[in-house]
Coordinates of C-alpha atoms in Angstrom, one line a residue:
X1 CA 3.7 86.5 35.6
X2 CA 7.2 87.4 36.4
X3 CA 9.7 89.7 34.4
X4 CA 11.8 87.4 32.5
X5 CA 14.6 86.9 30.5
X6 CA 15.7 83.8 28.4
X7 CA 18.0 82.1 30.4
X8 CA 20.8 79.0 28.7
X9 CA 19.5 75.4 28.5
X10 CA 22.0 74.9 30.5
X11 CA 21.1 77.1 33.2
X12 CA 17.8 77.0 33.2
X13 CA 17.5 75.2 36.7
X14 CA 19.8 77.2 38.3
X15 CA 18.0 80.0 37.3
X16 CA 14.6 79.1 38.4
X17 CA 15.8 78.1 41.9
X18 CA 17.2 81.9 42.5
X19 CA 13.5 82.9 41.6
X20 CA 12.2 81.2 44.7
X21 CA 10.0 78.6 45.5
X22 CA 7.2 79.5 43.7
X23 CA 8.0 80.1 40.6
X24 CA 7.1 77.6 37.5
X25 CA 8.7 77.9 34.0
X26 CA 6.2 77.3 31.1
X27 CA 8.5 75.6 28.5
X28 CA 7.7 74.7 24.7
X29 CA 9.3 71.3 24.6
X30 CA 10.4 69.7 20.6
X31 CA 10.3 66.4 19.8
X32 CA 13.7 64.8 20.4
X33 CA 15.4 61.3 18.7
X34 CA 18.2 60.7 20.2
X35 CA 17.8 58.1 23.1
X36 CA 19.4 58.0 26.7
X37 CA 22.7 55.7 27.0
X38 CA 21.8 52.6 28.5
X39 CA 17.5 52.6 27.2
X40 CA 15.1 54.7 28.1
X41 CA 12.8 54.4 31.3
X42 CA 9.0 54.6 30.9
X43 CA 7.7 57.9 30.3
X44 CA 5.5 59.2 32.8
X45 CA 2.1 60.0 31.3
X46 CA 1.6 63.4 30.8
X47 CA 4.8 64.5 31.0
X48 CA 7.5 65.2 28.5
X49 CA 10.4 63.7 30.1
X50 CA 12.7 66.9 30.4
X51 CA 13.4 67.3 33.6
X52 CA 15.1 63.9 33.6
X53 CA 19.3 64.0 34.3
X54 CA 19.2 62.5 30.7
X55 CA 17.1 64.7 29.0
X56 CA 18.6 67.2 26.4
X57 CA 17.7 70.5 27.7
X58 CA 18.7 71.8 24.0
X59 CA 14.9 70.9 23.1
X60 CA 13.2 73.4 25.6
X61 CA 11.9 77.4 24.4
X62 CA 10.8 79.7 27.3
X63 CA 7.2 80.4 27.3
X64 CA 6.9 82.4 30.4
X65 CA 7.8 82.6 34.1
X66 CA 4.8 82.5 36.5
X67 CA 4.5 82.1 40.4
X68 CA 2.3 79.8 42.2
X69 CA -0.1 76.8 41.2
X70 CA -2.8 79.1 40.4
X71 CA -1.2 81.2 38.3
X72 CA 0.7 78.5 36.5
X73 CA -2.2 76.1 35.7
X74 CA -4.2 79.3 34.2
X75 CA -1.2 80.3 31.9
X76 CA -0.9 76.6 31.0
X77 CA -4.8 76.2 30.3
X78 CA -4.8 79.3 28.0
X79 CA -1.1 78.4 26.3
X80 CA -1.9 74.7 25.5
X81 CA -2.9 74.2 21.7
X82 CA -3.1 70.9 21.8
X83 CA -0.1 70.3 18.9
X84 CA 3.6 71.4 20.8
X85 CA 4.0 69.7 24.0
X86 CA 3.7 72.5 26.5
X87 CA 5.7 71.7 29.7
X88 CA 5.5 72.9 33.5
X89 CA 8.9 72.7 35.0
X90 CA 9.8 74.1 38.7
X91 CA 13.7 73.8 40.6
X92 CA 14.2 72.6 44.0
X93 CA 18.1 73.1 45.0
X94 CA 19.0 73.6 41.5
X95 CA 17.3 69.8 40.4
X96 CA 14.4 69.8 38.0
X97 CA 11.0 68.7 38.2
X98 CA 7.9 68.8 36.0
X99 CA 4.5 68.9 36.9
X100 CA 1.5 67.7 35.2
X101 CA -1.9 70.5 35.1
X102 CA -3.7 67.8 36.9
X103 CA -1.4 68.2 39.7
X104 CA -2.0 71.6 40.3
X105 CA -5.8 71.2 39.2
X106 CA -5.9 68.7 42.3
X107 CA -3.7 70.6 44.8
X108 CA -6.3 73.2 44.2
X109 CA -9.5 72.0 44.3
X110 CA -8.7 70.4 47.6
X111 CA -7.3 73.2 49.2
X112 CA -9.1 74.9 51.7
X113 CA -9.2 78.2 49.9
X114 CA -9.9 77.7 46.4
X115 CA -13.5 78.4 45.1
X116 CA -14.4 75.6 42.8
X117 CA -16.3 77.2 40.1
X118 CA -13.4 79.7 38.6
X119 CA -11.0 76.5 38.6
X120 CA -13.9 74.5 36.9
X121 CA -14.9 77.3 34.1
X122 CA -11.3 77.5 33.6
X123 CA -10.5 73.5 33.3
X124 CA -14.2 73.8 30.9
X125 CA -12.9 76.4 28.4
X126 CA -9.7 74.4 28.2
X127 CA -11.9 71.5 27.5
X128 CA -14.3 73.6 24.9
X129 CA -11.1 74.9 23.0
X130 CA -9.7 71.3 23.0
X131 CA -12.9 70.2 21.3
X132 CA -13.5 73.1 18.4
X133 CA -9.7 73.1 17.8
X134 CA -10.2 69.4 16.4
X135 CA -11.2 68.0 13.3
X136 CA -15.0 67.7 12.5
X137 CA -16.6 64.3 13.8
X138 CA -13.5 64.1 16.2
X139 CA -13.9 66.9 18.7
X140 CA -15.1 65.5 21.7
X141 CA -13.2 62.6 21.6
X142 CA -9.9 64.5 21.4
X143 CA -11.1 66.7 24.3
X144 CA -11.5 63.6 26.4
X145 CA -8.5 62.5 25.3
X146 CA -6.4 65.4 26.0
X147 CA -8.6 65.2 29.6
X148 CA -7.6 61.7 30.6
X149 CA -3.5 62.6 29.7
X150 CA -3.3 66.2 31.3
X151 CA -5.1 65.8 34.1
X152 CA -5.6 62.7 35.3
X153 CA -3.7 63.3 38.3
X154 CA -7.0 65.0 39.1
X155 CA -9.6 62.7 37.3
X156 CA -9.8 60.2 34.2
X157 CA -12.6 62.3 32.8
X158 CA -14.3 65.1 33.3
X159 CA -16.3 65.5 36.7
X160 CA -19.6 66.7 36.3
X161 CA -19.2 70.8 37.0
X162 CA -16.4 70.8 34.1
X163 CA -18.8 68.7 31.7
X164 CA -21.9 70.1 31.9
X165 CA -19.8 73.8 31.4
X166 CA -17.7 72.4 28.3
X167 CA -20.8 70.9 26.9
X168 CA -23.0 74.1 27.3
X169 CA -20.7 76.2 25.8
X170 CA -20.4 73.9 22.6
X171 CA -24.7 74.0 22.7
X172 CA -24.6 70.3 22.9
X173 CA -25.5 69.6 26.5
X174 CA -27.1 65.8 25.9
X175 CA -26.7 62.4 27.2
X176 CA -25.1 61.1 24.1
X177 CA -22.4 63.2 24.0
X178 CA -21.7 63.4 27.7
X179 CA -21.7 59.3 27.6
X180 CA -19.2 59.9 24.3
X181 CA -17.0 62.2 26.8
X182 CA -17.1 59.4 29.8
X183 CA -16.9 56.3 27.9
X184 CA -13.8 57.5 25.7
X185 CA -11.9 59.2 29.3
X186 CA -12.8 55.7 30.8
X187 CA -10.8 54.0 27.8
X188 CA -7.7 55.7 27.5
X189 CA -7.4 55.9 31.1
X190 CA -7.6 51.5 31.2
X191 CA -4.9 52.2 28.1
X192 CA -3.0 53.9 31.1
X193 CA -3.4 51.4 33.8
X194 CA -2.3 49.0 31.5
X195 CA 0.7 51.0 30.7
X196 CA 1.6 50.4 33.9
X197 CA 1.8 46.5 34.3
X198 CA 5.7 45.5 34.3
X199 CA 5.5 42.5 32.6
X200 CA 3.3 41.7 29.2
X201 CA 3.8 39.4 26.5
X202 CA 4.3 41.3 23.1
X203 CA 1.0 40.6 21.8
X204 CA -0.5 43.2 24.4
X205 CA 2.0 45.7 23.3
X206 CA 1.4 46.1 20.4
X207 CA -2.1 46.2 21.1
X208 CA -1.4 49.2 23.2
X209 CA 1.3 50.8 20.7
X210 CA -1.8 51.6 18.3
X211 CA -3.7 52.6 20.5
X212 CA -1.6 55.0 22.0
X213 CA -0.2 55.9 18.5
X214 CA -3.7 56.8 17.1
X215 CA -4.3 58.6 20.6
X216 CA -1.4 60.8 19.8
X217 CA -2.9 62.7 17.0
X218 CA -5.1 64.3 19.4
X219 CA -2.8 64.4 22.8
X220 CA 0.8 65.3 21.6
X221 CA 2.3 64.6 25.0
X222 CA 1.2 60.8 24.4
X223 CA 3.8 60.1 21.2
X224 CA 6.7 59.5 23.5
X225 CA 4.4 56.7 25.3
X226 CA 3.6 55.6 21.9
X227 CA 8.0 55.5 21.0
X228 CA 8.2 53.9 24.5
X229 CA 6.0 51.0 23.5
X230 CA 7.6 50.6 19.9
X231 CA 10.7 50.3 22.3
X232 CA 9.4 47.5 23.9
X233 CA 8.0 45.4 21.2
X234 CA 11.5 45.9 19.6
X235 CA 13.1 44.4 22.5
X236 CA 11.3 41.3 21.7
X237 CA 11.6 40.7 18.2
X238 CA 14.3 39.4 17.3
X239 CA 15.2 40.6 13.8
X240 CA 14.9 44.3 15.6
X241 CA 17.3 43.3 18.1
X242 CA 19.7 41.8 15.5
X243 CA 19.2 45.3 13.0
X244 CA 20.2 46.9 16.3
X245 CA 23.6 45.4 16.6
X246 CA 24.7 45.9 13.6
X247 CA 23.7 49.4 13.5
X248 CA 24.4 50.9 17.1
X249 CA 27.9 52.6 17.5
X250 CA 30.1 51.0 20.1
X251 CA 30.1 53.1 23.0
X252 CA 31.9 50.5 26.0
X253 CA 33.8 53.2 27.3
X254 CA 31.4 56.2 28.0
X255 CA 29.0 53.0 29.6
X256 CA 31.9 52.2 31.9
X257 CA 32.6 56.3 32.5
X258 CA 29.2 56.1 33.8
X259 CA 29.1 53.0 35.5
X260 CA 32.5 52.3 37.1
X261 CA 32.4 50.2 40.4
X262 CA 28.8 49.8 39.9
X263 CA 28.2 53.5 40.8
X264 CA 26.9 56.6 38.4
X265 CA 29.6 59.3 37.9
X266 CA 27.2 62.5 37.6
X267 CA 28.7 65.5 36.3
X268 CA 32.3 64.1 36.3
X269 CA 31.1 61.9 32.9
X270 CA 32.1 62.9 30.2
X271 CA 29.8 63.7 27.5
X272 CA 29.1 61.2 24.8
X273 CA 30.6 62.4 21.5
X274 CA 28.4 64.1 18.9
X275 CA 29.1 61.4 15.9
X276 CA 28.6 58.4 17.8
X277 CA 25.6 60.0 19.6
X278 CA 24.2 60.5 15.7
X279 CA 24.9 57.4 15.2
X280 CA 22.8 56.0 18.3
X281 CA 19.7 57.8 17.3
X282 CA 19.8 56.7 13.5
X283 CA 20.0 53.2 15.1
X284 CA 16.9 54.1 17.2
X285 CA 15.0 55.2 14.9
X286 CA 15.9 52.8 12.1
X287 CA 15.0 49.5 14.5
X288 CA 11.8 51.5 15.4
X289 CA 10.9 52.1 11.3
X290 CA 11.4 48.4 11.1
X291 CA 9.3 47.2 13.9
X292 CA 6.8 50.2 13.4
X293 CA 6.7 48.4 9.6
X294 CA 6.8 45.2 11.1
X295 CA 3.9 45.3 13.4
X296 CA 1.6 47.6 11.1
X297 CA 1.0 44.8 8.2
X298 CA 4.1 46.2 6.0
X299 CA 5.7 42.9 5.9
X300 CA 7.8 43.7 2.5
X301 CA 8.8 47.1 4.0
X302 CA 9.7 45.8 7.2
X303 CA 12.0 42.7 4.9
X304 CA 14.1 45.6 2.9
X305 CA 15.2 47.3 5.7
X306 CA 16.3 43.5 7.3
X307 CA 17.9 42.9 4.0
X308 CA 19.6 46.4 3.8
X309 CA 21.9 46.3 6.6
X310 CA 22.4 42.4 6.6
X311 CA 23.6 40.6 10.2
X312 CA 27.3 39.1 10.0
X313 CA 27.1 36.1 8.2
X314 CA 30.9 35.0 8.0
X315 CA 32.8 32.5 10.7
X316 CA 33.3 34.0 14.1
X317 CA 36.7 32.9 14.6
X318 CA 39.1 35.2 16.2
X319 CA 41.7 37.2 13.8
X320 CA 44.9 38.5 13.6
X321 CA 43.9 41.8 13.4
X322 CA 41.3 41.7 15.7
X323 CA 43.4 39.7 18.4
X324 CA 46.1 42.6 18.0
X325 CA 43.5 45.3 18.3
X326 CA 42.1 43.8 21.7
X327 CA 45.2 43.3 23.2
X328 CA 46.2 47.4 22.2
X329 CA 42.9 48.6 23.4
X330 CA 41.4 49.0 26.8
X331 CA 37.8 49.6 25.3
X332 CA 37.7 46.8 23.0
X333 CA 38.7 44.0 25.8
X334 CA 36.0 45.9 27.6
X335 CA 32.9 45.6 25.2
X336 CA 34.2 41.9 24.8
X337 CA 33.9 41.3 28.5
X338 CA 30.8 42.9 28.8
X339 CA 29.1 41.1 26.4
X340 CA 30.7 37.7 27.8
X341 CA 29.4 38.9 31.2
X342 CA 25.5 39.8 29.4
X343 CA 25.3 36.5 27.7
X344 CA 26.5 34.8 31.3
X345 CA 23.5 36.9 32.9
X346 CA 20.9 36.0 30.7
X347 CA 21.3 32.4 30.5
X348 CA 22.1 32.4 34.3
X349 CA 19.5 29.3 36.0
X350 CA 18.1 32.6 38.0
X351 CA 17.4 34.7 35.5
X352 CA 14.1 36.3 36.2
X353 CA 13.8 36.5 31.8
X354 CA 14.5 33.1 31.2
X355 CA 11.3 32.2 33.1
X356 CA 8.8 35.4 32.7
X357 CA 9.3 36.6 29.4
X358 CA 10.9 33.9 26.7
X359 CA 10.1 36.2 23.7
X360 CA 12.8 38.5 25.6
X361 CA 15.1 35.9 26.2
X362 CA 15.2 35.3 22.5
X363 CA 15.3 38.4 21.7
X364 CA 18.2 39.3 23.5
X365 CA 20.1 36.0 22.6
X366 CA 19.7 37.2 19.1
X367 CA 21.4 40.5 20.0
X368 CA 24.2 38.9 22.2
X369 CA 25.3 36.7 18.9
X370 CA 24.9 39.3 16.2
X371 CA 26.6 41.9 18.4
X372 CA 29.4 39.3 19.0
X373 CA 29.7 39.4 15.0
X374 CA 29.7 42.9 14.5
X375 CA 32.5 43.5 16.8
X376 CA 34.6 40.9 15.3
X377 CA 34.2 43.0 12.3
X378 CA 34.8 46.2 13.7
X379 CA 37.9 44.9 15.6
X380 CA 39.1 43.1 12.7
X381 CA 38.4 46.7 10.6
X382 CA 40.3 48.7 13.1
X383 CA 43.3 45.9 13.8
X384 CA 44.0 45.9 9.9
X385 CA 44.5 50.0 9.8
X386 CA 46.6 50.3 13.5
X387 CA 48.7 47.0 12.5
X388 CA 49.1 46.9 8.5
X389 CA 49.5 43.1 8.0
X390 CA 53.3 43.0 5.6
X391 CA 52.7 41.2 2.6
X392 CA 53.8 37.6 2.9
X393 CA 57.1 37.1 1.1
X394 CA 55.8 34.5 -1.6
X395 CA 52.9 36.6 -2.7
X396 CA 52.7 37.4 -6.3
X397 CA 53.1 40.6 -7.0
X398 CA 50.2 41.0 -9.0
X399 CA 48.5 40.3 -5.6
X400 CA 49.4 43.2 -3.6
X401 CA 46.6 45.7 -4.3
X402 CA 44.3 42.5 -3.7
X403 CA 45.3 42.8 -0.5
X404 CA 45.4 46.3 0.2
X405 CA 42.1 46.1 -0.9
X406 CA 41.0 43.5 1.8
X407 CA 41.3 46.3 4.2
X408 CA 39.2 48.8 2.9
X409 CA 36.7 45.8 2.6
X410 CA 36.5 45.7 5.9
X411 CA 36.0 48.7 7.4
X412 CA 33.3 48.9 4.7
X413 CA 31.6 46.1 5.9
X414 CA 32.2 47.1 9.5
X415 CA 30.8 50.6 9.5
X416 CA 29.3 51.1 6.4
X417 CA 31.1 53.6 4.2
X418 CA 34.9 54.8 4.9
X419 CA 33.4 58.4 5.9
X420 CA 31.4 56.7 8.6
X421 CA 34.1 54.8 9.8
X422 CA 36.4 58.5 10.1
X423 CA 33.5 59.8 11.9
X424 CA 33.1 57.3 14.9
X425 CA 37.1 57.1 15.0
X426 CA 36.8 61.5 15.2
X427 CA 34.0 60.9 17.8
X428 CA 35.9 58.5 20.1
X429 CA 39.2 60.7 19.8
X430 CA 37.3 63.5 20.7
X431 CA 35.4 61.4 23.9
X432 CA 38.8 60.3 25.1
X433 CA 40.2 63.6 25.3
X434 CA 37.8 65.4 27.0
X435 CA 38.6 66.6 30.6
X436 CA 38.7 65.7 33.3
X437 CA 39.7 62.4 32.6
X438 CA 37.8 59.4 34.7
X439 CA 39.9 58.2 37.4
X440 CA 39.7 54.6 36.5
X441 CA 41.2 55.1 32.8
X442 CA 44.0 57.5 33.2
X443 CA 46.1 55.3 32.6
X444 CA 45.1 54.0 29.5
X445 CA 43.6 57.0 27.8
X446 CA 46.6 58.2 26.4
X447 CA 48.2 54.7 24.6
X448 CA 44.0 54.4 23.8
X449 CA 44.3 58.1 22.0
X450 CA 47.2 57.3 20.5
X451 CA 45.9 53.7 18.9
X452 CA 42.5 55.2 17.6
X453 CA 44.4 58.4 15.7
X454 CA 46.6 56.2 13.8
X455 CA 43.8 54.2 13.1
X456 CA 42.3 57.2 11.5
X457 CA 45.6 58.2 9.9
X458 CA 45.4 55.2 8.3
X459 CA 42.3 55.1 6.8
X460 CA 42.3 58.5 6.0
X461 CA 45.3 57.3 4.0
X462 CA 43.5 54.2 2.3
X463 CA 40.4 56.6 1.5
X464 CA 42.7 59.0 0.0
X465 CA 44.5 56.0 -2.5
X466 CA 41.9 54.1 -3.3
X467 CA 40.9 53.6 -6.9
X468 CA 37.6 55.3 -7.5
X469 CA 36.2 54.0 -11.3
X470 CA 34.9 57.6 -13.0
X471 CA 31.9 56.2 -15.1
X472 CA 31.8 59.2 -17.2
X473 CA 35.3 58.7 -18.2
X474 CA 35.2 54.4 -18.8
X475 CA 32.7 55.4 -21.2
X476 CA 34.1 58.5 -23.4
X477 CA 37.3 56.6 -23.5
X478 CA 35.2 53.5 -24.9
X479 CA 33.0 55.6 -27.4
X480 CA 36.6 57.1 -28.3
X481 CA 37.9 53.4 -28.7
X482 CA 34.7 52.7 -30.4
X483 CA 35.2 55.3 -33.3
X484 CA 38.6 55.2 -34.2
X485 CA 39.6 53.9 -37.7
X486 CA 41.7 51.2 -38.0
X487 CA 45.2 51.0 -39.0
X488 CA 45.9 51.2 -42.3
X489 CA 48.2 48.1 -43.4
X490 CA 50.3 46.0 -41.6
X491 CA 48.6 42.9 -39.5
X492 CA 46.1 45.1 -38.3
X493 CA 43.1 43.5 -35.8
X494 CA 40.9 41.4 -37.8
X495 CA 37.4 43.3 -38.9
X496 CA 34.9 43.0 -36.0
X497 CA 32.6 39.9 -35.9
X498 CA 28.8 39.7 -35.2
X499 CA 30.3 38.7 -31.6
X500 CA 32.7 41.5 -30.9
X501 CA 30.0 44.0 -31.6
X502 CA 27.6 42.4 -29.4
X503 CA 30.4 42.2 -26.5
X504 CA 31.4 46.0 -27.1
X505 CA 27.3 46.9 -27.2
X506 CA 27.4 44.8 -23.8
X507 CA 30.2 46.9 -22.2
X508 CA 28.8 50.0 -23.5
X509 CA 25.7 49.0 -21.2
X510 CA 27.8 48.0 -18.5
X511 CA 29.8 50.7 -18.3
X512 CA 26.9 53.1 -17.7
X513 CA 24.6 50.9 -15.0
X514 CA 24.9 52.4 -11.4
X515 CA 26.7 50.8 -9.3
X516 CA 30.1 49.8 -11.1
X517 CA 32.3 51.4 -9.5
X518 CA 31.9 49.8 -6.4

């Protein structure tokens, strides 16, 4: 092992490139939610993804520094505890890469100077630990398990010299258990080959997705395969895809950062902004709650979620605030275009979906049209607070605060609450001023800037005056109401009626059920 110190996340792969060619970080790796822009690839078994350019380095604790494949695949053998996904990460000319143990286990075994039996008692206790360290009646099971996702790289299961070791040390050296070891490494190593295949109806995924979600409780590293798959299934089911438009945050103009001219913009991207990057991982892993409900016999679970953030229902056709707001704002005409030019691609006569995969084509389809109604929303939302609509000049007066009203209604049902709506307008501000600006949008970000904070202003303004009903109040005031005597003489109010007391008893009730206010 080398002296170490804890370097930034940051710097991590600069770091281990000055160490030299040799030298491996062992890295404790947490789970992470938040998804890479644009989907996620599939994850390579075995491996926890972060050395990947998308990968959120924030997630990684040093273990240890060590130097060489032998050294690094004994550290790794003896750290591993089978519940925290324990990565090997080297640097090449400052780029990350991360190695599975059956790499190294293979490099070694074949090389001309390794002796065999060290490397197989080490890979053996691994295998031993891996086995007592599991619940009682699952041990072994587990331990092949954990085998066929480490290692296999090297093998599926266990050759011979590690399982006759493993077994000996656990006193149970019989056939039975041996054909337990090498019938269960032989199955979740078909699960992997599967995994594989590029194109499967849904049916087969979700097949897969439990088994590689009950395979998790005993290999870790296997739960982002597992998320992977629940990925996939979502992308076919249509009321996922539709929960996913209405919940993701639009993010046009960091997608076009990155992909202007059809080429990826590296470091020069600017970083996707912290709210609407919450915002993108709530979506995540709401759609996957649903379709992990969906898909595991929790029909009426998977229903509320569906009927808690409903699609847009109301007519499609182009407003006046919404119009406005396009023609102001680079980033809206953008996601408009782009998901003209996705719905063009998808129904194209050569689209390889519309003949391979119709559940996707559906699914998608689905997405394009509820996507095309939550922007009208959001446009609309945002073209009522940039460009106040003057009252007309005939209204009745009594209808003005109806139709201040009519905007906050909007940007509720656009984004949810009013605080979420100031967050993605903060989030987008903040994105658009970050430096350096992109080439392509220099000159538009300042007018775009501009446009979003009085936006915000705005609605920071209509948050700040609208009426909020204090329950607690309404209902002193009406107890108050309730017990004052009447006026003596005069033409005072006739004497309550059977009728009057039931309608005060009703909007005593009333007044106290949640919800009123809104």
């Amino acid at each position: 092992m080398r002296e170490q110190h804890t370097p930034s996340p940051d710097g991590l792969h600069t770091w281990l490139t000055e160490l030299g060619p040799d030298a491996y970080a062992l890295v404790r790796v947490a789970t992470g939610s938040t998804p890479p822009v644009g989907g996620a690839p599939e994850p390579a078994l075995g491996e926890t993804g972060i050395a990947r350019p998308e990968a959120d380095l924030a997630r990684v604790t040093l273990e240890e520094v060590t130097e060489g494949s032998q050294e690094t695949l004994h550290r790794w053998l003896q750290l591993d505890n089978g519940q925290e996904q324990l990565a090997i990460i080297s640097a090449e000319s400052g780029v990350l890469h991360e190695h599975t143990p059956g790499e190294l286990a293979a490099q070694l075994m074949h090389g001309p100077d390794t002796d065999e039996a060290p490397l197989a008692h080490q890979l053996a206790s691994w295998m031993y630990r891996r086995n007592a360290e599991a619940p009682q009646g699952l041990g072994w099971i587990a331990a092949a398990t954990a085998w066929a996702c480490h290692m296999r790289a090297f093998t599926s299961y266990p050759p011979p010299s590690v399982l006759a070791r493993s077994l000996q040390s656990a006193d149970e050296h019989d056939e039975v258990t041996e054909e337990l070891v090498v019938s269960t490494g032989r199955k979740t190593a078909d699960l992997f080959d599967r995994l594989e295949r590029t194109r499967r109806p849904r049916s087969a995924l979700v097949e897969d997705w439990r088994a590689a979600t009950a395979l998790a409780a005993d290999a870790p590293a296997l739960q982002a395969t597992a998320d992977w798959l629940l990925d996939q299934i979502a992308l076919r089911d249509a009321h996922a895809q539709q929960l996913r438009a209405v919940l993701e945050p639009d993010i046009t103009d960091h997608l076009r950062d990155r992909h202007t001219d059809g080429r990826l913009l590296a470091a020069a991207t600017p970083a996707l902004d912290e709210a609407r990057t919450a915002h993108l991982a709530q979506a995540r892993e709401t759609v996957r709650a649903y379709t992990a409900a969906a898909y595991s016999g929790r029909e009426q679970e998977a229903q509320q979620i569906l009927d808690t953030f409903p699609i847009p229902a109301r007519s499609l056709q182009l407003s006046g605030p919404a119009a406005a707001w396009r023609q102001a704002a680079a980033t809206a005409k953008d996601a408009v275009d782009a998901l003209a030019a996705q719905r063009a691609e998808s129904t194209a006569e050569d689209s390889t979906n519309y003949f391979a995969d119709p559940e996707l084509l559906h699914a998608k389809t689905s997405y394009l049209a509820a996507r095309e109604g939550q922007l009208h929303l959001i446009h609309d939302a945002l073209g009522r607070l940039a460009f106040p609509t003057p009252p007309p000049r005939d209204l009745p007066e009594a209808l003005a605060p109806v139709a201040a009203a009519q905007t906050q209604a909007r940007v509720t049902e656009a984004f949810g609450t009013l605080d979420r709506a100031v967050q993605m307008l903060d989030g987008q501000i903040h994105y658009q001023r970050q430096q350096p600006v992109p080439t392509h949008r220099r000159a538009t970000t300042g007018a775009e800037t501009d446009l979003l904070t009085r936006a915000r202003n705005t609605l920071v303004h209509t948050a700040q005056t609208g009426v909020h009903l204090d329950e607690g109040s309404i209902r002193a005031r009406l107890q108050e109401a309730m017990a004052r005597p009447a006026a003596a003489g005069g033409t005072g109010p006739a004497a309550p009626t059977a009728h009057d007391d039931a309608h005060t008893q009703a909007l005593a009730t009333v007044s106290t059920t949640s919800g009123v206010n809104r």
